Amino acid sequence: EFARSKTIREQREYLPAFAVRNQLMQIIRDNAIVVVVGQTGSGKTTQLAQYLHEDGYSRYGLIGCTQPRRVAAMSVAKRVSEEMDVTLGQEVGYTIRFEDCTSDATLIKYMTAGVLLRETLTEPDLDRYSCLIMDEAHERTLDTDVLLGLLKRLVARRRDLKVIVTSATLNAERFASFFGTVPTFTIPGRTFPVDILFSKSPCPDYVDSAVKQALSIHLSHPTDAGDILVFMTGQEDIEVTCQVLADRLDQLDHGDGSVPALAILPIYSQLPADLQAKIFERATGKARKCIVATNIAETSLTVDGIMFVIDAGYCKLKVYNPRIGMDSLQVTPVSQANADQRAGRAGRTGPGTCYRLYTEQAYRNEMFPSTVPEIQRTNLANVILLLKSLGVVNLLDFDFMDAPGDETIRSAMYQLWTLGALDNLGALTSPGRQMVEYPLDPALCKMLLTAHELGCTAEVVTIVSMLSIPSVFYRPKERLAESDAAREKFYVPESDHLTLLHVYNLWRANGSRDSWCTKHFVHPKAMHKAHEVRTQLVDIMRSQRVPHRTCGTDWDVVRKCICSAYFHQAARQKGLGDYVNCRTGLPCHLHPTSALYGLGFTPDYLVYHELVMTTKEYMQCVTAVDPYWLAEMGPMFFSVKETNWGHREARLRTQREQQGMQAQLR
Ligand code: ADP
Ligand code: MG
């Protein structure tokens, strides 16, 4: 009600940050670095940058504010532009990877931490900025952690820079002591008690339990008693939860027709921006909102009016698996700190209730006190490439708040070495230096570099762009067969990558028309996004003097480029559709939606873009390759063996041979 009845100014002045504005600004004036702690919703993200602007800091340079998530950067910039009554992209803007919504007029810039990291490459002193707010530092994402280390060095050089590190949790002393002794300022909170109810026994199906709980709340409390927020793991769970909830409501309504309206609103990072914005809008009529969210709603985004929280107790975490040599998203129990944050969402505007779909015993004995920082659990290849090009010779010398494990560093360096980005002594090579220019994973950079050599940059830049966006194929549940048939028409039978290329080319040939997309079950927005990404990559290539060349219809050479990026993710067929990773021997399966099923037979060797773990390990996006290419592109791993009947096999080199190759490559 508050947001509806009060003016924006009244809303701003009601926030806890406003009550302490003067003390806070004084402490910032007196110190180069300040750690600001405040509960979620106290105004750190939306107000701090405005206060700095109002106090005149924007006269000396940009006020930058980094966010761990793209969604938050966009949504918060939009909110602040509304609060300041300016057009988004003018005085207030945002930049996320592949999307720059700022202009010369911009004074306050929200961005992902990754964007600022890349800016340090061209502007190590970040001279454009007068203030930098490292927001949501408690999330401890990889990019934030690296930035913290870089900023610590930077403030020693730039006395005029203001750095503000914000955290929603109380273990902020970690940040303060990391920077030496810097002051911590706490914004006094205004919270209401939250009743926490645990599940009596472990629940076998959290989607089902969450739906039941949401229905029971909805039916037993009047709609004006407050909205519901459900925490799920990721997009799939969220979609299923929303669907089942809608179905059950429908059934109930058919029964007696008097079920009050419920607006079911999903929120996750891949959701289109206009749908994301819906969670902040008032529901039509007198409907209650039921928001089904990932942990994005834990601290990044604050929705007012939540009285009931349902916490499934899990989240998706990116975890590096040294056994398979790559990151994968794993569903993991949340930490106690996350669980407490989630519960806190119910007590912002009045007393609330949090339903935990796990037992008190699980909370106490099975959950970590806090989440392991990302830097200690994910692939570091990008970070290493970046730090090396910033002149950090020995990574062990870099001042990390929590240093990554030796094993993770070594394995990322090894991966970079196999891609030719590092030499035998661990120094950046000339291809490695070129790779840093692209905001892409090293493997995709490698694909572009090989395309330059083989004369097919036009094709490969399209593939890389298509891989940088979520799936372009639209599969509505009620029209599965029809949409699958439509997708099959695009199949290039030897490659899912080439299929993506084919879709893009057809879309362009058909005037990039949305009507064409709809007809063929392709997401028009995703296609436009891919086109934007492609335009930006082509610009970078031009600045690198990489010629734009097409190979015409000979797409074998494109497959060779694909092979050069992914030879470390090569698989050999064991049975129909069943493969094993050539290097690790671990099983991996061809996904039922792969174009390779259109070949009539499944190829002996292929490379894959990524593994997804669902019921089995599925290879996502694969391309058939020749064993000769594996030996040519990944000589440190493979040689070719001719067996009887002229059959060719890619033979994995022995450990000793691999070491020998290493010496030769020197
Ligand atoms: P913090 O960063 O301390 O968690 P924020 O600055 O994000 O707090 O939020 C302050 C207030 O602004 C909250 O009441 C929140 O609901 C509101 N707010 C933030 N973003 C939006 C938005 N996009 N639409 C409407 N209200 C918003
Ligand atoms: Mg915030």
XYZ file of C-alpha atoms and ligand atoms in Angstrom:
694
model
C 0.000 0.000 0.000
C 2.875 2.238 0.935
C 4.382 2.318 -2.531
C 1.005 3.103 -4.028
C -0.068 5.910 -1.744
C 3.198 7.751 -1.069
C 5.155 9.975 -3.383
C 8.598 8.817 -4.446
C 10.125 11.426 -2.157
C 8.169 10.164 0.823
C 9.190 6.613 0.022
C 12.850 7.626 -0.156
C 12.697 9.495 3.121
C 11.089 6.553 4.861
C 14.047 4.270 4.163
C 16.403 3.485 7.093
C 19.373 4.894 5.144
C 17.737 8.317 5.025
C 17.613 8.592 8.832
C 21.402 8.310 9.001
C 22.239 10.073 5.739
C 24.297 12.867 7.313
C 26.465 10.668 9.561
C 27.016 8.278 6.655
C 28.101 11.019 4.257
C 30.397 12.511 6.874
C 32.183 9.203 7.379
C 32.556 8.819 3.604
C 34.014 12.333 3.358
C 36.565 11.481 6.044
C 37.675 8.095 4.705
C 38.804 6.624 1.395
C 37.144 3.285 2.109
C 34.036 2.641 4.172
C 32.210 -0.625 4.760
C 28.451 -0.094 4.989
C 26.291 -2.744 6.582
C 22.543 -2.631 6.410
C 19.688 -5.043 6.196
C 18.174 -5.775 2.823
C 15.791 -3.012 1.844
C 17.462 -0.324 3.941
C 18.369 1.652 0.811
C 22.021 0.770 0.212
C 21.673 0.010 -3.469
C 19.165 2.645 -4.533
C 20.065 5.499 -2.155
C 23.845 5.535 -1.614
C 24.676 6.466 -5.198
C 22.044 9.210 -5.126
C 23.390 10.615 -1.857
C 26.877 10.765 -3.361
C 25.474 12.520 -6.415
C 23.477 14.968 -4.282
C 26.624 15.781 -2.329
C 28.429 16.718 -5.517
C 30.772 13.767 -6.086
C 29.459 13.308 -9.614
C 31.136 16.594 -10.561
C 34.517 14.838 -10.298
C 33.636 11.681 -12.131
C 31.165 8.858 -12.462
C 29.564 7.248 -9.460
C 29.837 3.547 -10.190
C 27.937 0.816 -8.381
C 28.653 -2.840 -9.042
C 26.137 -5.647 -8.663
C 26.805 -9.381 -8.615
C 23.855 -9.959 -10.956
C 22.761 -8.575 -14.299
C 19.099 -8.482 -13.309
C 19.865 -6.367 -10.262
C 21.969 -3.889 -12.241
C 19.180 -3.344 -14.757
C 16.299 -3.255 -12.333
C 17.982 -0.961 -9.828
C 19.145 1.482 -12.511
C 15.576 1.670 -13.739
C 14.263 2.305 -10.240
C 16.832 5.017 -9.526
C 16.141 6.754 -12.847
C 12.481 6.863 -11.806
C 13.352 8.197 -8.364
C 15.462 10.929 -9.978
C 12.832 11.490 -12.664
C 15.277 11.086 -15.543
C 15.342 8.859 -18.616
C 17.127 5.569 -18.084
C 20.427 5.676 -19.971
C 20.874 9.415 -19.433
C 21.928 10.631 -15.956
C 21.374 7.127 -14.602
C 22.356 4.121 -16.656
C 23.613 0.582 -16.514
C 26.127 -1.612 -18.310
C 26.063 -5.376 -18.360
C 27.967 -7.704 -20.655
C 26.876 -7.066 -24.261
C 24.504 -4.278 -23.226
C 25.490 -0.683 -22.569
C 22.680 1.611 -21.506
C 24.725 4.687 -20.599
C 25.593 7.927 -22.400
C 27.819 10.972 -22.105
C 25.231 12.409 -19.730
C 25.571 9.497 -17.298
C 26.497 10.375 -13.714
C 25.408 7.244 -11.892
C 26.277 3.948 -13.499
C 25.133 0.554 -12.275
C 27.015 -2.394 -13.710
C 27.974 -5.950 -13.039
C 31.267 -6.487 -11.250
C 32.470 -8.279 -14.400
C 32.022 -5.118 -16.485
C 34.130 -3.039 -14.101
C 36.773 -5.764 -14.058
C 37.054 -5.522 -17.839
C 37.263 -1.750 -17.628
C 40.388 -2.089 -15.497
C 42.052 -3.654 -18.551
C 41.884 -0.461 -20.580
C 41.869 1.966 -17.665
C 43.802 0.456 -14.750
C 43.305 3.559 -12.590
C 39.581 3.812 -13.321
C 40.027 7.568 -13.632
C 36.510 8.120 -14.921
C 35.127 7.286 -11.501
C 35.000 9.517 -8.447
C 33.273 6.872 -6.329
C 32.880 3.126 -6.551
C 30.275 1.253 -4.592
C 30.953 -2.468 -4.416
C 27.450 -3.533 -3.650
C 26.367 -6.854 -2.180
C 29.944 -7.795 -1.386
C 28.677 -10.415 1.068
C 27.675 -12.534 -1.929
C 31.364 -13.142 -2.521
C 31.075 -13.759 -6.233
C 34.235 -14.437 -8.198
C 34.241 -11.021 -9.890
C 33.562 -9.138 -6.661
C 36.381 -10.905 -4.883
C 38.865 -10.119 -7.650
C 37.689 -6.502 -7.737
C 38.217 -6.187 -4.001
C 41.847 -7.168 -4.490
C 42.288 -4.722 -7.381
C 40.611 -1.838 -5.548
C 42.782 -2.373 -2.524
C 45.813 -1.648 -4.737
C 44.035 1.150 -6.549
C 43.174 3.259 -3.493
C 46.849 3.323 -2.633
C 47.465 5.040 -5.997
C 44.347 7.172 -6.240
C 43.903 9.241 -3.087
C 40.817 10.984 -4.464
C 38.793 7.813 -5.030
C 35.966 6.891 -2.653
C 35.317 3.192 -2.233
C 32.239 1.960 -0.434
C 31.763 -1.721 0.194
C 28.265 -2.757 1.189
C 27.130 -5.929 2.842
C 23.789 -7.208 4.030
C 25.251 -9.458 6.645
C 27.014 -8.819 9.844
C 30.314 -10.543 9.187
C 31.411 -7.308 7.536
C 34.515 -7.112 9.742
C 36.060 -9.454 7.189
C 35.895 -6.656 4.619
C 37.060 -3.988 7.041
C 40.112 -5.976 8.097
C 40.903 -6.950 4.499
C 41.429 -3.281 3.665
C 43.488 -2.631 6.778
C 41.554 -0.720 9.376
C 38.650 1.023 7.748
C 35.446 2.136 9.456
C 32.274 0.085 9.322
C 29.030 2.000 9.307
C 25.850 0.173 10.254
C 22.493 1.409 9.048
C 20.097 0.671 11.900
C 17.466 -1.754 10.670
C 13.751 -1.661 11.028
C 12.519 -5.198 11.091
C 9.549 -7.041 12.458
C 9.564 -10.434 14.116
C 9.355 -13.438 11.815
C 7.888 -16.688 13.031
C 9.983 -19.561 11.747
C 8.275 -22.894 11.203
C 10.329 -25.957 10.305
C 9.084 -29.017 8.528
C 8.505 -31.933 10.938
C 10.104 -34.458 8.636
C 12.309 -34.147 5.545
C 10.154 -33.416 2.497
C 10.671 -35.728 -0.461
C 9.475 -33.260 -3.122
C 10.032 -29.605 -2.368
C 8.071 -28.369 -5.383
C 4.993 -30.242 -4.229
C 5.435 -29.144 -0.613
C 5.936 -25.516 -1.635
C 2.777 -25.562 -3.743
C 0.741 -27.067 -0.890
C 2.115 -24.534 1.559
C 1.403 -21.610 -0.750
C -2.167 -22.790 -1.314
C -2.762 -23.291 2.354
C -1.534 -19.764 3.148
C -3.568 -18.303 0.332
C -6.777 -20.001 1.368
C -6.495 -19.410 5.100
C -5.450 -15.725 5.156
C -7.346 -12.826 3.586
C -5.557 -11.495 0.499
C -4.746 -8.186 2.183
C -2.763 -10.058 4.854
C 0.298 -9.888 2.595
C 2.091 -11.473 -0.329
C 3.969 -14.763 -0.589
C 7.579 -15.280 -1.635
C 8.747 -18.800 -2.520
C 12.464 -19.591 -2.827
C 13.253 -22.247 -5.424
C 16.539 -23.308 -7.019
C 16.354 -22.224 -10.639
C 14.331 -21.671 -13.772
C 13.050 -25.244 -14.231
C 11.856 -25.623 -10.632
C 10.294 -22.188 -10.781
C 8.412 -22.903 -13.976
C 7.114 -26.206 -12.637
C 6.097 -24.647 -9.323
C 4.195 -21.850 -11.080
C 2.496 -24.307 -13.401
C 1.429 -26.754 -10.675
C 0.231 -23.910 -8.478
C -1.856 -22.480 -11.313
C -3.319 -25.906 -12.112
C -4.300 -26.616 -8.513
C -5.900 -23.186 -8.167
C -7.856 -23.856 -11.327
C -9.123 -27.183 -10.012
C -10.158 -25.631 -6.711
C -11.891 -22.825 -8.503
C -13.861 -25.267 -10.627
C -14.896 -26.985 -7.412
C -16.605 -24.029 -5.776
C -15.685 -20.980 -7.797
C -14.802 -18.730 -4.890
C -11.036 -18.964 -4.665
C -9.547 -15.469 -4.338
C -7.266 -14.361 -7.163
C -3.548 -15.133 -6.934
C -1.004 -13.497 -9.243
C 1.774 -16.049 -9.754
C 5.010 -14.274 -10.696
C 8.289 -16.045 -11.504
C 11.657 -14.288 -11.235
C 15.005 -15.658 -12.392
C 17.908 -14.212 -14.309
C 16.995 -15.467 -17.797
C 13.439 -14.147 -17.561
C 12.830 -11.287 -20.043
C 13.153 -7.865 -18.398
C 9.515 -6.828 -18.833
C 8.335 -9.941 -16.985
C 10.938 -9.381 -14.286
C 9.578 -5.895 -13.652
C 6.167 -7.388 -12.875
C 7.203 -8.478 -9.396
C 7.337 -4.820 -8.345
C 3.986 -3.901 -9.859
C 0.714 -4.130 -8.014
C -1.336 -7.148 -8.961
C -4.579 -6.479 -10.831
C -7.694 -6.204 -8.731
C -7.272 -7.314 -5.186
C -5.128 -10.290 -6.053
C -2.377 -11.466 -3.759
C 1.067 -11.836 -5.287
C 2.937 -15.092 -5.048
C 6.490 -14.547 -6.245
C 8.495 -17.645 -7.060
C 12.185 -16.712 -7.080
C 15.751 -17.912 -7.131
C 18.094 -16.568 -4.474
C 18.048 -13.304 -6.446
C 15.234 -12.216 -4.085
C 17.365 -13.028 -1.044
C 19.234 -9.718 -0.928
C 19.607 -8.313 -4.478
C 15.999 -7.379 -5.124
C 13.604 -6.256 -2.415
C 9.883 -6.524 -2.940
C 7.756 -4.756 -0.363
C 4.682 -6.298 1.202
C 5.924 -9.887 1.640
C 4.466 -11.476 4.796
C 4.979 -15.129 4.019
C 8.180 -16.804 2.920
C 8.394 -20.413 1.809
C 11.966 -21.656 1.694
C 12.723 -24.891 -0.148
C 16.218 -24.788 1.343
C 18.202 -25.252 -1.860
C 19.972 -23.110 -4.400
C 21.988 -23.693 -7.558
C 25.691 -23.151 -7.123
C 28.366 -23.125 -9.759
C 30.902 -25.675 -8.665
C 34.134 -26.612 -10.344
C 34.551 -30.313 -10.627
C 38.264 -31.083 -11.067
C 37.388 -34.649 -12.063
C 35.623 -33.548 -15.239
C 37.646 -30.350 -15.481
C 34.755 -27.922 -15.666
C 32.095 -25.991 -13.807
C 28.612 -27.303 -13.415
C 25.541 -25.970 -11.687
C 24.674 -28.097 -8.738
C 21.608 -28.020 -6.562
C 23.001 -27.567 -3.070
C 21.436 -26.949 0.355
C 21.624 -23.253 1.224
C 23.744 -22.080 4.152
C 22.305 -20.961 7.493
C 23.144 -17.363 6.529
C 21.114 -17.682 3.312
C 18.239 -19.300 5.173
C 18.178 -16.447 7.688
C 18.233 -13.851 4.907
C 15.346 -15.620 3.220
C 13.316 -15.665 6.438
C 14.042 -11.964 6.941
C 12.181 -11.137 3.712
C 8.913 -11.832 5.569
C 9.494 -9.180 8.221
C 10.107 -6.006 6.285
C 6.717 -4.338 6.396
C 5.163 -6.120 9.378
C 5.403 -9.328 11.399
C 5.619 -12.335 9.111
C 6.006 -16.081 8.889
C 8.656 -18.221 7.234
C 7.919 -21.829 6.352
C 11.060 -23.879 5.960
C 10.581 -27.052 3.976
C 13.341 -28.787 5.931
C 13.778 -29.890 9.493
C 15.325 -27.920 12.300
C 17.825 -30.735 12.617
C 18.893 -30.263 8.972
C 19.261 -26.539 9.531
C 21.457 -27.020 12.588
C 23.525 -29.995 11.565
C 23.617 -30.200 7.790
C 23.903 -26.605 6.640
C 27.139 -24.622 6.531
C 27.118 -21.375 8.519
C 27.805 -19.503 5.260
C 28.391 -20.306 1.580
C 31.892 -21.073 0.345
C 33.040 -18.050 -1.734
C 32.791 -18.651 -5.480
C 36.527 -18.139 -5.941
C 37.113 -21.325 -3.996
C 34.736 -23.436 -6.003
C 34.735 -22.409 -9.688
C 36.931 -22.408 -12.760
C 39.411 -19.559 -12.655
C 40.533 -19.522 -16.306
C 38.963 -16.132 -17.109
C 40.238 -14.545 -13.926
C 43.758 -15.819 -14.499
C 43.776 -14.512 -18.058
C 42.613 -11.136 -16.785
C 45.051 -10.904 -13.883
C 47.944 -11.998 -16.078
C 47.170 -9.267 -18.570
C 47.005 -6.772 -15.713
C 50.575 -7.717 -15.000
C 50.070 -10.057 -12.060
C 52.862 -12.506 -12.773
C 52.462 -14.799 -9.835
C 48.913 -15.406 -8.762
C 50.055 -16.410 -5.324
C 51.145 -12.795 -4.820
C 47.713 -11.406 -5.495
C 45.864 -10.172 -2.453
C 42.753 -12.337 -2.379
C 40.404 -12.059 0.567
C 40.190 -15.839 0.484
C 42.785 -17.326 -1.800
C 41.624 -19.999 -4.252
C 43.026 -23.477 -3.812
C 46.334 -24.363 -5.488
C 44.634 -27.217 -7.286
C 42.012 -24.896 -8.855
C 44.681 -22.431 -9.971
C 46.806 -25.185 -11.438
C 43.972 -26.773 -13.338
C 42.815 -23.437 -14.795
C 46.382 -22.625 -15.846
C 46.624 -26.031 -17.450
C 43.436 -25.413 -19.402
C 44.804 -22.056 -20.587
C 48.047 -23.700 -21.552
C 46.276 -26.345 -23.654
C 44.374 -23.557 -25.427
C 47.678 -21.854 -26.161
C 46.955 -18.809 -24.005
C 49.861 -19.425 -21.614
C 53.343 -20.614 -22.403
C 55.250 -23.304 -20.534
C 56.373 -20.804 -17.954
C 52.840 -19.619 -17.322
C 53.264 -16.276 -19.101
C 50.630 -14.859 -21.405
C 51.261 -15.741 -25.089
C 50.320 -13.554 -28.013
C 47.097 -15.526 -28.666
C 46.422 -15.267 -24.920
C 46.765 -11.497 -25.132
C 44.261 -11.465 -28.002
C 41.846 -13.635 -26.021
C 41.689 -11.111 -23.196
C 40.112 -8.623 -25.597
C 36.906 -10.640 -25.870
C 34.348 -10.794 -23.054
C 34.054 -14.537 -23.578
C 35.208 -17.803 -22.066
C 38.719 -18.749 -23.187
C 37.394 -21.697 -25.217
C 35.125 -19.442 -27.262
C 37.997 -16.970 -27.750
C 40.065 -19.834 -29.047
C 37.333 -20.704 -31.533
C 37.481 -17.135 -32.880
C 41.270 -17.185 -33.133
C 41.234 -20.449 -35.084
C 38.538 -18.993 -37.353
C 40.898 -16.152 -38.128
C 43.537 -18.668 -39.192
C 41.142 -20.801 -41.222
C 39.232 -17.954 -42.855
C 35.724 -18.377 -41.443
C 35.352 -15.596 -38.865
C 31.916 -14.622 -40.229
C 30.510 -18.063 -39.403
C 32.268 -18.591 -36.099
C 31.376 -15.182 -34.683
C 27.734 -16.085 -35.294
C 28.108 -19.390 -33.470
C 29.847 -17.747 -30.530
C 27.084 -15.127 -30.329
C 24.364 -17.756 -30.416
C 26.133 -19.645 -27.616
C 26.257 -16.497 -25.502
C 22.491 -16.229 -25.131
C 19.902 -18.594 -23.646
C 18.335 -21.141 -26.005
C 16.704 -19.634 -29.070
C 14.255 -22.504 -29.448
C 10.823 -22.066 -27.967
C 9.144 -25.192 -26.563
C 5.697 -24.399 -25.168
C 4.427 -27.307 -23.083
C 1.125 -27.550 -24.904
C 2.753 -27.631 -28.344
C 5.810 -29.792 -27.764
C 5.485 -32.049 -30.817
C 4.842 -29.122 -33.137
C 7.783 -27.098 -31.802
C 10.140 -30.081 -31.913
C 9.189 -30.707 -35.532
C 9.857 -27.047 -36.313
C 13.285 -27.255 -34.700
C 14.187 -30.403 -36.610
C 13.788 -28.503 -39.878
C 16.819 -26.440 -38.902
C 19.038 -29.409 -38.137
C 22.482 -29.545 -39.684
C 22.891 -33.222 -38.934
C 26.575 -33.207 -38.007
C 26.431 -30.351 -35.552
C 24.259 -28.485 -33.060
C 26.632 -25.537 -33.416
C 26.089 -25.423 -37.170
C 22.364 -25.734 -36.547
C 22.568 -22.505 -34.554
C 24.477 -20.899 -37.413
C 21.838 -22.083 -39.857
C 18.996 -20.636 -37.755
C 20.743 -17.278 -37.571
C 21.430 -17.156 -41.298
C 17.823 -18.036 -42.144
C 16.564 -15.409 -39.719
C 18.734 -12.770 -41.404
C 17.726 -13.976 -44.866
C 14.110 -13.520 -43.793
C 14.624 -9.896 -42.865
C 15.183 -10.632 -39.134
C 11.399 -10.698 -38.849
C 9.638 -11.571 -35.609
C 6.796 -13.181 -37.559
C 9.324 -15.590 -39.040
C 10.471 -16.489 -35.508
C 6.981 -17.095 -34.187
C 6.176 -19.321 -37.144
C 9.279 -21.439 -36.531
C 9.166 -21.592 -32.723
C 12.209 -19.387 -32.298
C 12.390 -16.662 -29.622
C 12.482 -13.317 -31.477
C 14.065 -11.527 -28.501
C 16.838 -14.084 -28.244
C 17.600 -13.645 -31.945
C 17.844 -9.876 -31.634
C 20.054 -10.339 -28.605
C 22.327 -12.718 -30.530
C 22.522 -10.166 -33.311
C 23.510 -7.432 -30.830
C 26.182 -9.644 -29.301
C 27.469 -10.439 -32.764
C 27.671 -6.762 -33.688
C 29.743 -6.053 -30.590
C 32.079 -8.981 -31.183
C 32.545 -7.927 -34.807
C 33.493 -4.445 -33.544
C 36.129 -5.927 -31.251
C 37.450 -8.069 -34.091
C 37.695 -5.016 -36.302
C 39.649 -3.160 -33.633
C 41.953 -6.195 -33.442
C 42.363 -6.081 -37.227
C 40.855 -9.533 -37.596
C 39.355 -9.719 -41.102
C 35.707 -10.681 -41.512
C 35.854 -13.709 -43.825
C 33.296 -16.260 -44.831
C 34.076 -19.815 -45.886
C 30.945 -20.003 -48.029
C 29.268 -23.378 -47.900
C 32.248 -25.439 -46.766
C 31.260 -25.818 -43.147
C 33.772 -28.584 -42.386
C 36.315 -25.904 -41.684
C 33.900 -24.379 -39.161
C 33.665 -27.724 -37.403
C 37.432 -27.734 -37.231
C 37.337 -24.381 -35.414
C 34.791 -25.805 -33.012
C 37.097 -28.766 -32.455
C 39.999 -26.439 -31.650
C 38.028 -24.883 -28.787
C 36.649 -28.029 -27.255
C 39.144 -30.853 -27.842
C 39.445 -31.144 -24.059
C 35.728 -31.952 -24.115
C 35.866 -34.694 -26.708
C 33.790 -37.842 -26.386
C 34.009 -41.270 -27.986
C 30.980 -43.408 -28.750
C 30.463 -46.625 -26.805
C 26.897 -47.490 -27.702
C 24.101 -45.709 -29.561
C 23.990 -42.166 -28.123
C 26.188 -43.226 -25.196
C 29.604 -41.653 -25.041
C 32.560 -41.447 -22.715
C 34.805 -38.460 -22.296
C 38.018 -39.281 -24.202
C 40.235 -37.959 -21.460
C 38.477 -38.957 -18.259
C 36.542 -42.030 -19.424
C 33.468 -40.651 -17.665
C 30.086 -41.321 -19.270
C 28.194 -38.608 -21.090
C 25.084 -38.885 -23.208
C 23.778 -37.341 -26.374
C 20.802 -35.135 -25.547
C 17.502 -36.215 -27.156
C 17.165 -32.780 -28.797
C 20.561 -32.989 -30.525
C 20.708 -32.531 -34.303
C 23.086 -35.505 -34.462
C 20.162 -37.893 -34.261
C 19.317 -36.633 -37.732
C 22.476 -38.240 -39.148
C 20.926 -41.691 -39.190
C 23.912 -42.905 -37.205
C 25.737 -41.363 -34.284
C 29.350 -40.356 -34.968
C 32.353 -41.998 -33.329
C 33.809 -38.736 -32.059
C 32.301 -35.459 -31.049
C 33.035 -32.427 -28.919
C 30.526 -30.739 -26.620
C 29.935 -27.217 -25.349
C 28.883 -28.169 -21.822
C 27.634 -30.991 -19.659
C 24.338 -30.673 -17.887
C 23.458 -33.001 -15.068
C 19.813 -33.893 -14.931
C 18.849 -37.539 -14.668
C 22.106 -38.340 -16.514
C 25.129 -36.383 -17.692
C 23.935 -34.897 -20.950
C 26.172 -33.165 -23.446
C 24.645 -29.873 -24.466
C 25.391 -28.629 -27.978
C 27.679 -31.097 -29.750
C 29.550 -31.330 -33.032
C 30.846 -34.437 -34.805
C 34.611 -34.305 -35.332
C 37.246 -36.265 -37.186
C 39.835 -37.995 -34.959
C 42.539 -36.391 -37.151
C 41.319 -32.966 -36.096
C 41.562 -33.944 -32.457
C 45.193 -34.883 -32.991
C 45.825 -31.703 -34.960
C 44.111 -29.304 -32.583
C 44.936 -31.015 -29.314
C 48.304 -32.683 -30.011
C 49.135 -32.596 -26.317
C 46.326 -35.072 -25.690
C 45.713 -37.050 -28.835
C 47.413 -38.940 -31.611
C 45.669 -40.919 -34.350
C 45.854 -44.671 -34.584
C 44.843 -46.582 -37.711
C 43.215 -49.849 -36.751
C 42.349 -52.788 -39.024
C 40.099 -52.011 -41.990
C 41.486 -48.473 -42.136
C 39.421 -47.406 -39.166
C 40.792 -44.349 -37.367
C 40.911 -43.905 -33.656
C 41.935 -40.924 -31.562
C 44.368 -42.346 -29.072
C 44.827 -40.592 -25.788
C 48.469 -39.972 -25.056
C 49.979 -41.511 -21.990
C 50.979 -39.326 -19.086
C 54.606 -39.673 -20.111
C 53.870 -38.723 -23.731
C 51.856 -35.737 -22.570
C 54.849 -34.552 -20.610
C 57.049 -35.111 -23.642
C 54.694 -33.048 -25.792
C 54.808 -30.322 -23.222
C 58.571 -30.159 -23.503
C 58.388 -30.154 -27.331
C 55.854 -27.343 -27.405
C 58.299 -25.196 -25.574
P 19.178 -2.537 -0.104
O 20.153 -2.373 -1.205
O 19.639 -1.942 1.179
O 18.755 -3.937 0.049
P 17.410 -1.141 -1.888
O 18.051 0.178 -2.109
O 17.549 -2.157 -2.943
O 17.851 -1.707 -0.483
O 15.846 -0.940 -1.716
C 15.260 0.197 -1.083
C 13.777 0.255 -1.399
O 13.581 0.484 -2.777
C 13.019 -1.007 -1.039
O 11.878 -0.636 -0.301
C 12.640 -1.592 -2.374
O 11.418 -2.235 -2.312
C 12.571 -0.396 -3.281
N 12.871 -0.785 -4.658
C 14.051 -1.196 -5.134
N 13.981 -1.506 -6.445
C 12.692 -1.262 -6.823
C 11.962 -1.360 -8.039
N 12.538 -1.769 -9.179
N 10.648 -1.015 -8.024
C 10.050 -0.598 -6.881
N 10.692 -0.492 -5.708
C 11.981 -0.803 -5.658
Mg 20.945 -3.953 -2.329
